[in-house]
Every structure is written in C-alpha cells, then in structure tokens.
Amino acid sequence: MESQPESPPALPQDTPREPILTLPGALTAYVLLLAVIHLRVLLPPELENWTIDVFGFIPKRYDSTLLAIPFPGGAGAKVWTFVTYSLLHANLSHIGFNVLWLLPFGSALARRFGAVRFFTFMAVTAAAGALAHLVTHEHAVAPMIGASASVSGTMAAAIRFAFVQGSFLSFSRGDADAAARVPALSLMHALRNPRVLGFLAVWFGVNIIFGVGSIAIGADGASVAWQAHIGGFLAGLMLFSLFDPVPRLTADVADAS
C-alpha cells in the first residue's frame, strides 16, 4: 500500500514591518520647506543679509518713538515676521538641532492634527514665541531666527498625550498612528501627572540654564532666545485643545492613566 507523500509545511507569510522612522507628510513637507529656505546661504552676502532683515524678527522694528529705525520690508514685515523668522536658520547645526527635536514630537503631533491644523499650530506657536521675545527685548536690533519656539510648542502639546497608555512615550504603545491618536489629558490632569511634571521641570531647567548662562547652540555664537522658547512652549501647552481633533479622556480614565 503506497503512502501519500507528506505535503511540505506551509511557510509563514512575511508580515510587513513598520519602518524604524516614518514621518507623516505634513512634517516631511515642513522639514523640506526649512531645507529649501536654508539654501539662501548660497546667496551673495548682501542679499542674504537682506532676507534676514526682511523676514527675521527684529523687536526694534516695532519701536514707535522718534528713535525708530526704518528696516527693509516696511509695515508688512511687522506682520509676517511673527511667523517667517521661524523658517530661517543660521547654519546647518542650528537647523539640524531643531529638526532633531521635531522628529519624535512633531511627528506625533502631525499625525494627530493633520496637515492644516499642524501648519496652523506651528504658525501660532511661532507668533507666541516672537511676542515673548518682543516683550523681553523691546529695543533689540539683532534679528531673531529659528524654529525653536514652534519646536518647543510641539513638545508641550505632545506631552498632553505622550504619557497616556498606548502613546509614544508610555511603557506600552501601539503603532505610530495609534500612539498619536490616544485621548489626551486635560490641562489640569496633565499638570498633576508626575511624568508630565518631571518633563516640565527638566525642560524649563535646561532653558533657564542656557538663558542665564548665555550658552549658544548652533548659531555662530549667538545667544539662545530662551524667552521665545518659553513663549512657544506655553502656547503649545495651553492652546493644544483648540487644535486637537481627538475626544479628550474622561476624568475617571485620566486618573487611571
């Protein structure tokens, strides 16, 4: 009696693996925009300096006294520079430092908000940083540039949901899209969360150290505009709910998380 040949065991199908680092389209577009704008460093020095004067944030531009100095850009620059300064960077290390922090926090926020909300949020936090810089440097002539205020805003907004179970800084998380869309903590519950408070303590401590110590990072020796960082951070923390499309956690669930 002939025996039937055994059929070969079925090979396990390859399951698609998520790349180690995937960027949402909105963040990719933002980073590419920063990179393209940074090509201005290839311009002749006179023209490059003109772009800084027209699009950088200069507190002295808003001086209404008789000692006011006319700057390129006229009245329009008093409006657009609240945002455009954040798209300019001094050098590659300056832009690289900001992009490095954007990768985890900006990625989660862009996935959660979508493109329109994300770009609007970046503009609003940039404006908040510029306002904080204006209040603390009323007569400064040196232009402020860099996306640090907006980056700080993304960090502040992200911690409203980053430590919730299943999110990207929790001990157990899902895939990138699921981690970015967990319900967020209310501002009150976030400020009672030990991990959020620890993050806030470290973040404010580092910025105060850089500010008081006048330590520069990647900006050709220029001092860090730490007040702008704090302005963007506070705006991101407090205005997050206005942009968030995901329903918030109930009080009981928030306490459990």
GROMACS .gro file of N, CA and C in nm, residues 112-246:
model
  405
  112ARG      N    1  -0.154   6.343   1.452
  112ARG     CA    2  -0.275   6.366   1.529
  112ARG      C    3  -0.357   6.481   1.471
  113PHE      N    4  -0.292   6.589   1.433
  113PHE     CA    5  -0.360   6.709   1.387
  113PHE      C    6  -0.401   6.705   1.240
  114GLY      N    7  -0.319   6.640   1.156
  114GLY     CA    8  -0.338   6.655   1.012
  114GLY      C    9  -0.266   6.780   0.964
  115ALA      N   10  -0.252   6.795   0.833
  115ALA     CA   11  -0.166   6.898   0.777
  115ALA      C   12  -0.211   7.040   0.812
  116VAL      N   13  -0.340   7.071   0.792
  116VAL     CA   14  -0.386   7.209   0.812
  116VAL      C   15  -0.369   7.251   0.957
  117ARG      N   16  -0.415   7.168   1.050
  117ARG     CA   17  -0.401   7.202   1.192
  117ARG      C   18  -0.254   7.212   1.231
  118PHE      N   19  -0.172   7.122   1.178
  118PHE     CA   20  -0.031   7.120   1.214
  118PHE      C   21   0.038   7.249   1.170
  119PHE      N   22   0.020   7.289   1.046
  119PHE     CA   23   0.085   7.411   0.997
  119PHE      C   24   0.033   7.535   1.071
  120THR      N   25  -0.097   7.537   1.098
  120THR     CA   26  -0.153   7.650   1.173
  120THR      C   27  -0.095   7.654   1.313
  121PHE      N   28  -0.083   7.538   1.377
  121PHE     CA   29  -0.024   7.530   1.511
  121PHE      C   30   0.120   7.581   1.511
  122MET      N   31   0.197   7.543   1.410
  122MET     CA   32   0.336   7.588   1.403
  122MET      C   33   0.343   7.739   1.390
  123ALA      N   34   0.252   7.797   1.313
  123ALA     CA   35   0.250   7.942   1.296
  123ALA      C   36   0.209   8.012   1.425
  124VAL      N   37   0.110   7.959   1.494
  124VAL     CA   38   0.061   8.021   1.617
  124VAL      C   39   0.169   8.017   1.726
  125THR      N   40   0.236   7.905   1.741
  125THR     CA   41   0.340   7.896   1.843
  125THR      C   42   0.462   7.980   1.806
  126ALA      N   43   0.490   7.993   1.677
  126ALA     CA   44   0.598   8.083   1.635
  126ALA      C   45   0.564   8.227   1.673
  127ALA      N   46   0.440   8.267   1.649
  127ALA     CA   47   0.397   8.403   1.684
  127ALA      C   48   0.403   8.425   1.835
  128ALA      N   49   0.366   8.324   1.913
  128ALA     CA   50   0.373   8.336   2.059
  128ALA      C   51   0.517   8.352   2.105
  129GLY      N   52   0.609   8.280   2.042
  129GLY     CA   53   0.750   8.295   2.076
  129GLY      C   54   0.802   8.433   2.041
  130ALA      N   55   0.760   8.485   1.925
  130ALA     CA   56   0.801   8.619   1.884
  130ALA      C   57   0.748   8.724   1.981
  131LEU      N   58   0.624   8.707   2.025
  131LEU     CA   59   0.565   8.802   2.120
  131LEU      C   60   0.642   8.801   2.252
  132ALA      N   61   0.677   8.683   2.300
  132ALA     CA   62   0.754   8.674   2.424
  132ALA      C   63   0.890   8.740   2.408
  133HIS      N   64   0.951   8.722   2.292
  133HIS     CA   65   1.081   8.784   2.265
  133HIS      C   66   1.068   8.936   2.257
  134LEU      N   67   0.960   8.984   2.196
  134LEU     CA   68   0.937   9.128   2.185
  134LEU      C   69   0.919   9.192   2.322
  135VAL      N   70   0.843   9.126   2.409
  135VAL     CA   71   0.818   9.181   2.542
  135VAL      C   72   0.947   9.190   2.625
  136THR      N   73   1.036   9.094   2.606
  136THR     CA   74   1.158   9.089   2.688
  136THR      C   75   1.279   9.153   2.620
  137HIS      N   76   1.266   9.190   2.491
  137HIS     CA   77   1.377   9.253   2.418
  137HIS      C   78   1.322   9.372   2.338
  138GLU      N   79   1.258   9.462   2.406
  138GLU     CA   80   1.179   9.565   2.340
  138GLU      C   81   1.257   9.647   2.238
  139HIS      N   82   1.383   9.678   2.266
  139HIS     CA   83   1.459   9.766   2.177
  139HIS      C   84   1.574   9.694   2.107
  140ALA      N   85   1.570   9.562   2.104
  140ALA     CA   86   1.679   9.486   2.042
  140ALA      C   87   1.679   9.505   1.891
  141VAL      N   88   1.799   9.521   1.835
  141VAL     CA   89   1.814   9.539   1.690
  141VAL      C   90   1.850   9.407   1.623
  142ALA      N   91   1.912   9.316   1.697
  142ALA     CA   92   1.955   9.189   1.638
  142ALA      C   93   1.835   9.105   1.599
  143PRO      N   94   1.831   9.051   1.476
  143PRO     CA   95   1.718   8.967   1.433
  143PRO      C   96   1.717   8.834   1.507
  144MET      N   97   1.599   8.785   1.537
  144MET     CA   98   1.582   8.650   1.590
  144MET      C   99   1.535   8.560   1.479
  145ILE      N  100   1.599   8.446   1.463
  145ILE     CA  101   1.558   8.348   1.362
  145ILE      C  102   1.561   8.209   1.424
  146GLY      N  103   1.490   8.115   1.361
  146GLY     CA  104   1.492   7.977   1.406
  146GLY      C  105   1.355   7.926   1.447
  147ALA      N  106   1.334   7.797   1.431
  147ALA     CA  107   1.205   7.734   1.459
  147ALA      C  108   1.191   7.686   1.602
  148SER      N  109   1.281   7.728   1.690
  148SER     CA  110   1.283   7.673   1.825
  148SER      C  111   1.154   7.697   1.902
  149ALA      N  112   1.091   7.813   1.884
  149ALA     CA  113   0.966   7.840   1.956
  149ALA      C  114   0.858   7.743   1.912
  150SER      N  115   0.848   7.718   1.782
  150SER     CA  116   0.750   7.621   1.732
  150SER      C  117   0.783   7.480   1.776
  151VAL      N  118   0.912   7.445   1.774
  151VAL     CA  119   0.954   7.313   1.821
  151VAL      C  120   0.917   7.296   1.967
  152SER      N  121   0.940   7.400   2.046
  152SER     CA  122   0.902   7.395   2.187
  152SER      C  123   0.751   7.377   2.202
  153GLY      N  124   0.676   7.443   2.115
  153GLY     CA  125   0.530   7.427   2.117
  153GLY      C  126   0.487   7.285   2.088
  154THR      N  127   0.554   7.219   1.994
  154THR     CA  128   0.517   7.079   1.963
  154THR      C  129   0.549   6.988   2.081
  155MET      N  130   0.659   7.016   2.150
  155MET     CA  131   0.695   6.934   2.266
  155MET      C  132   0.590   6.950   2.376
  156ALA      N  133   0.549   7.075   2.400
  156ALA     CA  134   0.449   7.099   2.504
  156ALA      C  135   0.316   7.035   2.469
  157ALA      N  136   0.274   7.049   2.344
  157ALA     CA  137   0.146   6.990   2.303
  157ALA      C  138   0.150   6.838   2.310
  158ALA      N  139   0.262   6.780   2.270
  158ALA     CA  140   0.272   6.634   2.267
  158ALA      C  141   0.266   6.572   2.405
  159ILE      N  142   0.317   6.643   2.507
  159ILE     CA  143   0.315   6.580   2.640
  159ILE      C  144   0.173   6.576   2.698
  160ARG      N  145   0.078   6.643   2.633
  160ARG     CA  146  -0.061   6.633   2.678
  160ARG      C  147  -0.116   6.492   2.653
  161PHE      N  148  -0.053   6.416   2.562
  161PHE     CA  149  -0.098   6.279   2.537
  161PHE      C  150   0.016   6.178   2.533
  162ALA      N  151   0.140   6.223   2.537
  162ALA     CA  152   0.255   6.134   2.517
  162ALA      C  153   0.267   6.025   2.623
  163PHE      N  154   0.225   6.053   2.746
  163PHE     CA  155   0.242   5.957   2.855
  163PHE      C  156   0.117   5.874   2.882
  164VAL      N  157   0.010   5.902   2.810
  164VAL     CA  158  -0.111   5.822   2.825
  164VAL      C  159  -0.085   5.681   2.773
  165GLN      N  160  -0.143   5.581   2.837
  165GLN     CA  161  -0.120   5.443   2.798
  165GLN      C  162  -0.149   5.422   2.650
  166GLY      N  163  -0.053   5.366   2.579
  166GLY     CA  164  -0.066   5.341   2.436
  166GLY      C  165  -0.001   5.447   2.350
  167SER      N  166   0.039   5.561   2.410
  167SER     CA  167   0.101   5.667   2.333
  167SER      C  168   0.251   5.645   2.321
  168PHE      N  169   0.320   5.737   2.254
  168PHE     CA  170   0.457   5.707   2.211
  168PHE      C  171   0.561   5.717   2.322
  169LEU      N  172   0.529   5.779   2.437
  169LEU     CA  173   0.621   5.780   2.550
  169LEU      C  174   0.572   5.697   2.667
  170SER      N  175   0.467   5.617   2.645
  170SER     CA  176   0.417   5.531   2.751
  170SER      C  177   0.496   5.400   2.750
  171PHE      N  178   0.477   5.320   2.853
  171PHE     CA  179   0.551   5.195   2.863
  171PHE      C  180   0.498   5.089   2.766
  172SER      N  181   0.373   5.101   2.724
  172SER     CA  182   0.317   5.010   2.624
  172SER      C  183   0.249   5.094   2.518
  173ARG      N  184   0.294   5.081   2.395
  173ARG     CA  185   0.242   5.164   2.288
  173ARG      C  186   0.205   5.079   2.168
  174GLY      N  187   0.118   5.133   2.085
  174GLY     CA  188   0.081   5.066   1.962
  174GLY      C  189   0.165   5.117   1.848
  175ASP      N  190   0.111   5.105   1.724
  175ASP     CA  191   0.186   5.158   1.611
  175ASP      C  192   0.184   5.309   1.615
  176ALA      N  193   0.257   5.371   1.523
  176ALA     CA  194   0.276   5.516   1.529
  176ALA      C  195   0.144   5.592   1.518
  177ASP      N  196   0.055   5.547   1.429
  177ASP     CA  197  -0.072   5.619   1.413
  177ASP      C  198  -0.160   5.604   1.536
  178ALA      N  199  -0.167   5.483   1.590
  178ALA     CA  200  -0.249   5.461   1.710
  178ALA      C  201  -0.192   5.536   1.829
  179ALA      N  202  -0.058   5.538   1.842
  179ALA     CA  203   0.006   5.606   1.954
  179ALA      C  204  -0.019   5.756   1.950
  180ALA      N  205  -0.034   5.809   1.829
  180ALA     CA  206  -0.054   5.954   1.815
  180ALA      C  207  -0.199   5.996   1.835
  181ARG      N  208  -0.289   5.901   1.844
  181ARG     CA  209  -0.431   5.937   1.850
  181ARG      C  210  -0.500   5.888   1.978
  182VAL      N  211  -0.422   5.862   2.081
  182VAL     CA  212  -0.484   5.828   2.209
  182VAL      C  213  -0.549   5.954   2.267
  183PRO      N  214  -0.657   5.940   2.344
  183PRO     CA  215  -0.718   6.059   2.406
  183PRO      C  216  -0.618   6.132   2.495
  184ALA      N  217  -0.622   6.264   2.491
  184ALA     CA  218  -0.527   6.345   2.567
  184ALA      C  219  -0.578   6.374   2.708
  185LEU      N  220  -0.484   6.412   2.794
  185LEU     CA  221  -0.520   6.459   2.927
  185LEU      C  222  -0.568   6.604   2.919
  186SER      N  223  -0.659   6.641   3.005
  186SER     CA  224  -0.692   6.782   3.017
  186SER      C  225  -0.571   6.854   3.076
  187LEU      N  226  -0.569   6.984   3.063
  187LEU     CA  227  -0.455   7.060   3.114
  187LEU      C  228  -0.440   7.039   3.265
  188MET      N  229  -0.553   7.035   3.336
  188MET     CA  230  -0.547   7.016   3.481
  188MET      C  231  -0.488   6.879   3.517
  189HIS      N  232  -0.534   6.774   3.446
  189HIS     CA  233  -0.482   6.641   3.475
  189HIS      C  234  -0.336   6.628   3.431
  190ALA      N  235  -0.299   6.693   3.322
  190ALA     CA  236  -0.160   6.688   3.277
  190ALA      C  237  -0.067   6.749   3.380
  191LEU      N  238  -0.110   6.859   3.440
  191LEU     CA  239  -0.026   6.926   3.539
  191LEU      C  240  -0.023   6.854   3.673
  192ARG      N  241  -0.101   6.747   3.687
  192ARG     CA  242  -0.095   6.663   3.807
  192ARG      C  243  -0.027   6.529   3.780
  193ASN      N  244   0.013   6.508   3.656
  193ASN     CA  245   0.077   6.382   3.619
  193ASN      C  246   0.226   6.389   3.652
  194PRO      N  247   0.280   6.295   3.731
  194PRO     CA  248   0.421   6.303   3.771
  194PRO      C  249   0.518   6.304   3.654
  195ARG      N  250   0.489   6.226   3.549
  195ARG     CA  251   0.582   6.223   3.435
  195ARG      C  252   0.578   6.353   3.357
  196VAL      N  253   0.459   6.412   3.345
  196VAL     CA  254   0.449   6.542   3.278
  196VAL      C  255   0.523   6.647   3.361
  197LEU      N  256   0.504   6.646   3.492
  197LEU     CA  257   0.572   6.742   3.578
  197LEU      C  258   0.723   6.725   3.571
  198GLY      N  259   0.769   6.601   3.564
  198GLY     CA  260   0.912   6.576   3.550
  198GLY      C  261   0.966   6.631   3.420
  199PHE      N  262   0.890   6.611   3.312
  199PHE     CA  263   0.930   6.664   3.181
  199PHE      C  264   0.936   6.816   3.186
  200LEU      N  265   0.834   6.879   3.247
  200LEU     CA  266   0.832   7.024   3.257
  200LEU      C  267   0.951   7.077   3.336
  201ALA      N  268   0.983   7.010   3.446
  201ALA     CA  269   1.095   7.054   3.529
  201ALA      C  270   1.226   7.049   3.451
  202VAL      N  271   1.249   6.940   3.378
  202VAL     CA  272   1.372   6.927   3.301
  202VAL      C  273   1.376   7.030   3.189
  203TRP      N  274   1.263   7.045   3.118
  203TRP     CA  275   1.260   7.137   3.004
  203TRP      C  276   1.286   7.280   3.047
  204PHE      N  277   1.214   7.326   3.151
  204PHE     CA  278   1.234   7.464   3.198
  204PHE      C  279   1.373   7.481   3.258
  205GLY      N  280   1.422   7.380   3.326
  205GLY     CA  281   1.555   7.389   3.385
  205GLY      C  282   1.663   7.405   3.279
  206VAL      N  283   1.656   7.326   3.173
  206VAL     CA  284   1.755   7.335   3.066
  206VAL      C  285   1.750   7.472   3.000
  207ASN      N  286   1.629   7.522   2.972
  207ASN     CA  287   1.617   7.652   2.906
  207ASN      C  288   1.666   7.766   2.994
  208ILE      N  289   1.640   7.759   3.124
  208ILE     CA  290   1.689   7.863   3.214
  208ILE      C  291   1.841   7.859   3.224
  209ILE      N  292   1.897   7.739   3.226
  209ILE     CA  293   2.044   7.727   3.230
  209ILE      C  294   2.106   7.788   3.106
  210PHE      N  295   2.049   7.757   2.989
  210PHE     CA  296   2.102   7.814   2.865
  210PHE      C  297   2.083   7.965   2.862
  211GLY      N  298   1.969   8.012   2.914
  211GLY     CA  299   1.944   8.154   2.910
  211GLY      C  300   2.031   8.232   3.006
  212VAL      N  301   2.036   8.190   3.133
  212VAL     CA  302   2.114   8.260   3.234
  212VAL      C  303   2.263   8.249   3.203
  213GLY      N  304   2.305   8.131   3.155
  213GLY     CA  305   2.446   8.111   3.124
  213GLY      C  306   2.488   8.165   2.990
  214SER      N  307   2.391   8.217   2.910
  214SER     CA  308   2.421   8.271   2.777
  214SER      C  309   2.496   8.171   2.692
  215ILE      N  310   2.452   8.045   2.700
  215ILE     CA  311   2.515   7.939   2.621
  215ILE      C  312   2.450   7.936   2.483
  216ALA      N  313   2.531   7.925   2.380
  216ALA     CA  314   2.480   7.927   2.243
  216ALA      C  315   2.482   7.787   2.185
  217ILE      N  316   2.385   7.759   2.099
  217ILE     CA  317   2.379   7.631   2.029
  217ILE      C  318   2.363   7.659   1.881
  218GLY      N  319   2.463   7.624   1.804
  218GLY     CA  320   2.450   7.622   1.660
  218GLY      C  321   2.407   7.751   1.596
  219ALA      N  322   2.444   7.863   1.647
  219ALA     CA  323   2.403   7.987   1.584
  219ALA      C  324   2.517   8.087   1.579
  220ASP      N  325   2.638   8.036   1.548
  220ASP     CA  326   2.756   8.120   1.532
  220ASP      C  327   2.780   8.209   1.654
  221GLY      N  328   2.761   8.151   1.772
  221GLY     CA  329   2.788   8.226   1.893
  221GLY      C  330   2.674   8.313   1.940
  222ALA      N  331   2.564   8.317   1.868
  222ALA     CA  332   2.451   8.398   1.909
  222ALA      C  333   2.386   8.335   2.032
  223SER      N  334   2.336   8.418   2.122
  223SER     CA  335   2.275   8.367   2.243
  223SER      C  336   2.140   8.303   2.211
  224VAL      N  337   2.099   8.212   2.299
  224VAL     CA  338   1.973   8.140   2.280
  224VAL      C  339   1.857   8.231   2.321
  225ALA      N  340   1.757   8.240   2.234
  225ALA     CA  341   1.638   8.321   2.264
  225ALA      C  342   1.543   8.238   2.350
  226TRP      N  343   1.583   8.216   2.476
  226TRP     CA  344   1.509   8.123   2.561
  226TRP      C  345   1.371   8.175   2.597
  227GLN      N  346   1.352   8.307   2.600
  227GLN     CA  347   1.219   8.360   2.628
  227GLN      C  348   1.121   8.322   2.517
  228ALA      N  349   1.169   8.321   2.393
  228ALA     CA  350   1.085   8.279   2.281
  228ALA      C  351   1.050   8.132   2.293
  229HIS      N  352   1.145   8.051   2.338
  229HIS     CA  353   1.119   7.909   2.360
  229HIS      C  354   1.004   7.892   2.459
  230ILE      N  355   1.012   7.966   2.569
  230ILE     CA  356   0.910   7.954   2.673
  230ILE      C  357   0.775   8.003   2.620
  231GLY      N  358   0.776   8.112   2.542
  231GLY     CA  359   0.651   8.160   2.484
  231GLY      C  360   0.585   8.057   2.394
  232GLY      N  361   0.664   7.993   2.308
  232GLY     CA  362   0.610   7.888   2.221
  232GLY      C  363   0.564   7.767   2.300
  233PHE      N  364   0.640   7.732   2.403
  233PHE     CA  365   0.606   7.615   2.485
  233PHE      C  366   0.473   7.637   2.556
  234LEU      N  367   0.458   7.752   2.622
  234LEU     CA  368   0.334   7.779   2.696
  234LEU      C  369   0.214   7.785   2.601
  235ALA      N  370   0.234   7.841   2.482
  235ALA     CA  371   0.125   7.846   2.385
  235ALA      C  372   0.085   7.705   2.342
  236GLY      N  373   0.184   7.620   2.317
  236GLY     CA  374   0.155   7.483   2.278
  236GLY      C  375   0.084   7.405   2.386
  237LEU      N  376   0.125   7.427   2.510
  237LEU     CA  377   0.065   7.356   2.623
  237LEU      C  378  -0.080   7.398   2.645
  238MET      N  379  -0.105   7.528   2.640
  238MET     CA  380  -0.238   7.579   2.675
  238MET      C  381  -0.336   7.580   2.558
  239LEU      N  382  -0.286   7.592   2.434
  239LEU     CA  383  -0.374   7.601   2.318
  239LEU      C  384  -0.395   7.468   2.249
  240PHE      N  385  -0.332   7.363   2.300
  240PHE     CA  386  -0.341   7.230   2.238
  240PHE      C  387  -0.485   7.188   2.212
  241SER      N  388  -0.572   7.208   2.310
  241SER     CA  389  -0.711   7.161   2.297
  241SER      C  390  -0.785   7.228   2.182
  242LEU      N  391  -0.746   7.350   2.145
  242LEU     CA  392  -0.812   7.419   2.035
  242LEU      C  393  -0.785   7.353   1.901
  243PHE      N  394  -0.676   7.278   1.892
  243PHE     CA  395  -0.636   7.213   1.767
  243PHE      C  396  -0.666   7.063   1.767
  244ASP      N  397  -0.683   7.005   1.884
  244ASP     CA  398  -0.691   6.859   1.895
  244ASP      C  399  -0.825   6.806   1.845
  245PRO      N  400  -0.825   6.718   1.743
  245PRO     CA  401  -0.949   6.661   1.692
  245PRO      C  402  -0.994   6.535   1.765
  246VAL      N  403  -0.910   6.484   1.857
  246VAL     CA  404  -0.941   6.358   1.927
  246VAL      C  405  -1.016   6.389   2.056
   0.00000   0.00000   0.00000
